[in-house]
PDB file of C-alpha atoms in Angstrom:
ATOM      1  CA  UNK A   1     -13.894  11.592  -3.326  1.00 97.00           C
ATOM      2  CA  UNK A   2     -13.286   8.534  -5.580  1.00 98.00           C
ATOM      3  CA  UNK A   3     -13.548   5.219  -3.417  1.00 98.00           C
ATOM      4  CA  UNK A   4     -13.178   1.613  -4.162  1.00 98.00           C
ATOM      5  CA  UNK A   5     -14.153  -1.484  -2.714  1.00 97.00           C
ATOM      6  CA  UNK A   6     -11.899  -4.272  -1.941  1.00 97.00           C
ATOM      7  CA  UNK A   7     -12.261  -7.310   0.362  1.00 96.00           C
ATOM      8  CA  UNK A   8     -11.216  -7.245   4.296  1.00 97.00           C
ATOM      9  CA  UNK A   9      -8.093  -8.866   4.537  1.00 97.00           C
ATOM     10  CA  UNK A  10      -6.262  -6.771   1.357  1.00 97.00           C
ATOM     11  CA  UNK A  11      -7.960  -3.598   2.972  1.00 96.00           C
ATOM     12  CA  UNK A  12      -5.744  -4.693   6.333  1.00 95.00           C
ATOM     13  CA  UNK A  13      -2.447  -4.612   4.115  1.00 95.00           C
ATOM     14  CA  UNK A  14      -3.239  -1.403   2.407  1.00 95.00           C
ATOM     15  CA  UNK A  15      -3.676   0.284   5.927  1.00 91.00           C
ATOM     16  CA  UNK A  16      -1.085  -1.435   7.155  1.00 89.00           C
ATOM     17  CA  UNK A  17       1.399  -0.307   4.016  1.00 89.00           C
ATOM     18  CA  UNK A  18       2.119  -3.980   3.485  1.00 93.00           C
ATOM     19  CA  UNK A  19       0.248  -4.009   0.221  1.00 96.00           C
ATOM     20  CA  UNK A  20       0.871  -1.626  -2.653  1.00 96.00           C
ATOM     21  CA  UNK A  21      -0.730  -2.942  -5.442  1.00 97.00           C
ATOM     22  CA  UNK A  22      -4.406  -3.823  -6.241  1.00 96.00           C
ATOM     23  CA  UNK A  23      -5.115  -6.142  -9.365  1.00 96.00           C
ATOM     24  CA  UNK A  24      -8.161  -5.402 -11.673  1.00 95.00           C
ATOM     25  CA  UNK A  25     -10.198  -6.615 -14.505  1.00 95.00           C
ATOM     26  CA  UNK A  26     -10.130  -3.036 -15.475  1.00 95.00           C
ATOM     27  CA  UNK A  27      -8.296   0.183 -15.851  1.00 95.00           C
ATOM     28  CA  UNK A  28      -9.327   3.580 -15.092  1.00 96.00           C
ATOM     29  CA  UNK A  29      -7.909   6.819 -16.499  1.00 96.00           C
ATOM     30  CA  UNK A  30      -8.443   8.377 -12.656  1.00 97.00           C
ATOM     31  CA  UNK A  31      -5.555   9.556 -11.023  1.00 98.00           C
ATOM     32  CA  UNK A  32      -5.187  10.749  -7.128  1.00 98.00           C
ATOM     33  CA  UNK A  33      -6.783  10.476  -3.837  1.00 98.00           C
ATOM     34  CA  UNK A  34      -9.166   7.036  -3.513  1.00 98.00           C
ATOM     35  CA  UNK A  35     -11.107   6.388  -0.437  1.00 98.00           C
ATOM     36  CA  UNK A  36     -10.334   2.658   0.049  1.00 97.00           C
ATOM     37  CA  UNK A  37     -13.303   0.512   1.389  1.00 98.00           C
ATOM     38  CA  UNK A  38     -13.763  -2.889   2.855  1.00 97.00           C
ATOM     39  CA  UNK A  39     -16.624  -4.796   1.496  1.00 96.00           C
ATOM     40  CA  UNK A  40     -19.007  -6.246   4.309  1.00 95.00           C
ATOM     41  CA  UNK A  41     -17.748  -9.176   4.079  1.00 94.00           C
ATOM     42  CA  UNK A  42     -17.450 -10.907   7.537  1.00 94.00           C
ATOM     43  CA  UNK A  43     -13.624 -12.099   8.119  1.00 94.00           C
ATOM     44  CA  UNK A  44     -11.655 -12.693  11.103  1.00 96.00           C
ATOM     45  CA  UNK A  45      -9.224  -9.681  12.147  1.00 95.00           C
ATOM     46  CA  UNK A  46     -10.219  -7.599   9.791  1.00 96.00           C
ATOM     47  CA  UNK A  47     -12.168  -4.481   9.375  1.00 96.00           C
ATOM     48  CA  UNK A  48     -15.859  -5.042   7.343  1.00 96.00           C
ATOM     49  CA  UNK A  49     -17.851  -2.779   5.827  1.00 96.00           C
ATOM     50  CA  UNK A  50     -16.277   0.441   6.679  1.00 97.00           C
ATOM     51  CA  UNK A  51     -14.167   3.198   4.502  1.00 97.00           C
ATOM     52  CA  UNK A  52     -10.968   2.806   6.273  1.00 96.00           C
ATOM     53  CA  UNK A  53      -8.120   4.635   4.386  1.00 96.00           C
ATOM     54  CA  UNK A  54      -7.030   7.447   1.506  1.00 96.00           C
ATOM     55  CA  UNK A  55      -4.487   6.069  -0.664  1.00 96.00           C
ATOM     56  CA  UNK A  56      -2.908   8.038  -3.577  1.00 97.00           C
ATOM     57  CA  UNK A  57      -3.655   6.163  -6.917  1.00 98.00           C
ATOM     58  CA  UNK A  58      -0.436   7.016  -8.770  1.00 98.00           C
ATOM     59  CA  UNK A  59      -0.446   4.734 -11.612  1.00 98.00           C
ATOM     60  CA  UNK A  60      -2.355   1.556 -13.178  1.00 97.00           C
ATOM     61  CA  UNK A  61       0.165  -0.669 -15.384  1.00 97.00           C
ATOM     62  CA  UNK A  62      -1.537  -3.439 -17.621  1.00 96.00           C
ATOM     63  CA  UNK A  63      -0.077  -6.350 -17.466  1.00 95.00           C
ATOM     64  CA  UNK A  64      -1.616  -8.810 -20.103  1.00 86.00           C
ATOM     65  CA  UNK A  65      -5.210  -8.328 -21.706  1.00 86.00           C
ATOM     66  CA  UNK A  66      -7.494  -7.806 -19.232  1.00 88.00           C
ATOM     67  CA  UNK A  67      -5.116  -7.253 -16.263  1.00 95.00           C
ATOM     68  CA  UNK A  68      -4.263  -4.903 -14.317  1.00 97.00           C
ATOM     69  CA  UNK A  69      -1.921  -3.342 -11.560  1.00 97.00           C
ATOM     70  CA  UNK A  70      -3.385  -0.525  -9.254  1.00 98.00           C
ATOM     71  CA  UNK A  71      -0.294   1.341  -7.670  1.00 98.00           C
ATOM     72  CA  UNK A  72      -1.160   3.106  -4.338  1.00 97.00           C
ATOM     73  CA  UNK A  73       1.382   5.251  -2.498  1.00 95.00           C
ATOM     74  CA  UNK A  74       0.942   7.539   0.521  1.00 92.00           C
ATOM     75  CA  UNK A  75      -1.656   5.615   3.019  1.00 92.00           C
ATOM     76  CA  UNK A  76      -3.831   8.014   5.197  1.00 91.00           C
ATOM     77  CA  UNK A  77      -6.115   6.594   8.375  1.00 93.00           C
ATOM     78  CA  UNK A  78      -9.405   8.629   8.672  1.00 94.00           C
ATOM     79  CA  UNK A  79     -12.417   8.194  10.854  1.00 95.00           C
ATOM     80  CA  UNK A  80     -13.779   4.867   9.653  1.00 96.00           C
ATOM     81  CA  UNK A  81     -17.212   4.946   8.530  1.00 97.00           C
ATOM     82  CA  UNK A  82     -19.874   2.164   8.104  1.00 96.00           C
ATOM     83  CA  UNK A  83     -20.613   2.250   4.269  1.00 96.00           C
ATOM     84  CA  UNK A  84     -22.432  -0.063   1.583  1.00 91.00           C
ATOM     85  CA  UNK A  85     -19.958  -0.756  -1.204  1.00 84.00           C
ATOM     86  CA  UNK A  86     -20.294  -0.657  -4.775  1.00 88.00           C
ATOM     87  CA  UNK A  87     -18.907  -2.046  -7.634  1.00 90.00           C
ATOM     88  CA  UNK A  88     -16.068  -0.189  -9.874  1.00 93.00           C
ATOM     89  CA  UNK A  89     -14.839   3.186  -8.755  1.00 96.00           C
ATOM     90  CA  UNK A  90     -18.114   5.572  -7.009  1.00 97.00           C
ATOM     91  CA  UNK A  91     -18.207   8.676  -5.326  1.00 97.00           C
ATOM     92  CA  UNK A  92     -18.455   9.096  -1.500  1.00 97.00           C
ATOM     93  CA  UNK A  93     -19.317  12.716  -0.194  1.00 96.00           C
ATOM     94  CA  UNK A  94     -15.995  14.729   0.865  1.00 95.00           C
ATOM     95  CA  UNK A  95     -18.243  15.620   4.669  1.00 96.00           C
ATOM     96  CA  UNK A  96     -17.932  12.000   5.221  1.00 95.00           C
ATOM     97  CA  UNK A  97     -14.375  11.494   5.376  1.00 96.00           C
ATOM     98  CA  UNK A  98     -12.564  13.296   8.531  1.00 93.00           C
ATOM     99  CA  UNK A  99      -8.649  12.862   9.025  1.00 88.00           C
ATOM    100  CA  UNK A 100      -6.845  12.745  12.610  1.00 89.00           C
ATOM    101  CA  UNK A 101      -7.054  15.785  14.242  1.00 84.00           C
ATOM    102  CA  UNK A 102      -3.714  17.342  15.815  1.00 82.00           C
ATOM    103  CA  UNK A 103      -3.194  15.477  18.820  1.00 81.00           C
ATOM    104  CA  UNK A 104      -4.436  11.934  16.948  1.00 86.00           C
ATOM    105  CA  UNK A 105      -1.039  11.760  14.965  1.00 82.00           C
ATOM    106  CA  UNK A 106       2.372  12.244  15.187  1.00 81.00           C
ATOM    107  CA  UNK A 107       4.564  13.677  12.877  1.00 76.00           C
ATOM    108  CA  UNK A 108       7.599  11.282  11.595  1.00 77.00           C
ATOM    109  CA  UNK A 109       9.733  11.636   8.521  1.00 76.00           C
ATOM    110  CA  UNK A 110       7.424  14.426   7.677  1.00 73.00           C
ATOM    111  CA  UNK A 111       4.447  11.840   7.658  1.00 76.00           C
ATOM    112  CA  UNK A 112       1.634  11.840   9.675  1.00 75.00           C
ATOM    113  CA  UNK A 113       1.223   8.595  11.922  1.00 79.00           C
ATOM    114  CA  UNK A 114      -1.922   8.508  14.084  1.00 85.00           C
ATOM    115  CA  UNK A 115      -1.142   7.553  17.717  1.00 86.00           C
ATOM    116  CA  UNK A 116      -1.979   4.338  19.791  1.00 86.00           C
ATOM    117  CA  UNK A 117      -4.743   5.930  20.564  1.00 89.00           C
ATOM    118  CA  UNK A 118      -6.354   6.839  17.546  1.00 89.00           C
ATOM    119  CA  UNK A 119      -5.649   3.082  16.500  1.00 88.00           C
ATOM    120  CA  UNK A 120      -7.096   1.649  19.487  1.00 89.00           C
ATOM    121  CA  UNK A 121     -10.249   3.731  19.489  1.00 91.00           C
ATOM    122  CA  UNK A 122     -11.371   3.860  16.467  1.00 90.00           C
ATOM    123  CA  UNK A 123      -9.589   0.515  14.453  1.00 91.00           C
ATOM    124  CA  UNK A 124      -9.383  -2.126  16.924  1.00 91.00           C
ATOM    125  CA  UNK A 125     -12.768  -1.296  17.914  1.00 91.00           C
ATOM    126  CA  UNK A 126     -13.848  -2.534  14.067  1.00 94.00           C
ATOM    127  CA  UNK A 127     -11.690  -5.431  14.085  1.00 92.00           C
ATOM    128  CA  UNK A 128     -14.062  -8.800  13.827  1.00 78.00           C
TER     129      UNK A 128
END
């Protein structure tokens, strides 16, 4: 899968669908699901050097030379997984990623929202 890395605290409002847009220097012609990675950078209440989320990239919009609007829609926990970033877009092996299992999520407006649990055990457990 496609994955990106982006610094702790915007990682926290992706997973927490607060943040839906990712600004660039550059533009990418990819389109779908992106892994969504927090650089190892230590920072309070966040998450650090893990792959924490799926997002789908549905569109980037330029707007002025050299900038750019990433739109993500549809956020997806996983497992979190320790990971060195990279720069720009890079590929992460498909056996590494690992989505709740039934009986880690619930099922609401036909989306799939991991439980308590799941959230407890495996996020707040990250959480510096």
């Amino acid at each position: 899968m496609k994955a990106i890395s982006i610094h702790p605290e915007p990682v926290m409002e992706i997973l927490a669908g607060k943040k839906t847009k990712e600004y660039r220097s550059w533009t990418t012609h990819y389109r779908g699901p992106l892994l969504i990675c927090s650089t190892a950078i230590k920072t309070p209440g966040c998450i650090s050097g893990h792959a924490v989320c799926i997002v789908d990239l549905v569109d980037v919009e330029q707007l002025e030379e050299g900038s750019y609007a990433w739109i993500f829609k549809n956020v997806r926990c996983i497992h979190p997984f320790s990971i060195k970033g990279q720069r720009r877009l890079y590929h992460v092996s498909d056996e590494r990623i690992v989505e709740p299992m039934r009986g880690e999520f619930l099922v609401e407006d036909e989306e799939k929202v991991v439980t308590e649990e799941f959230w407890q055990k495996y996020y707040l457990t990250l959480i510096s």
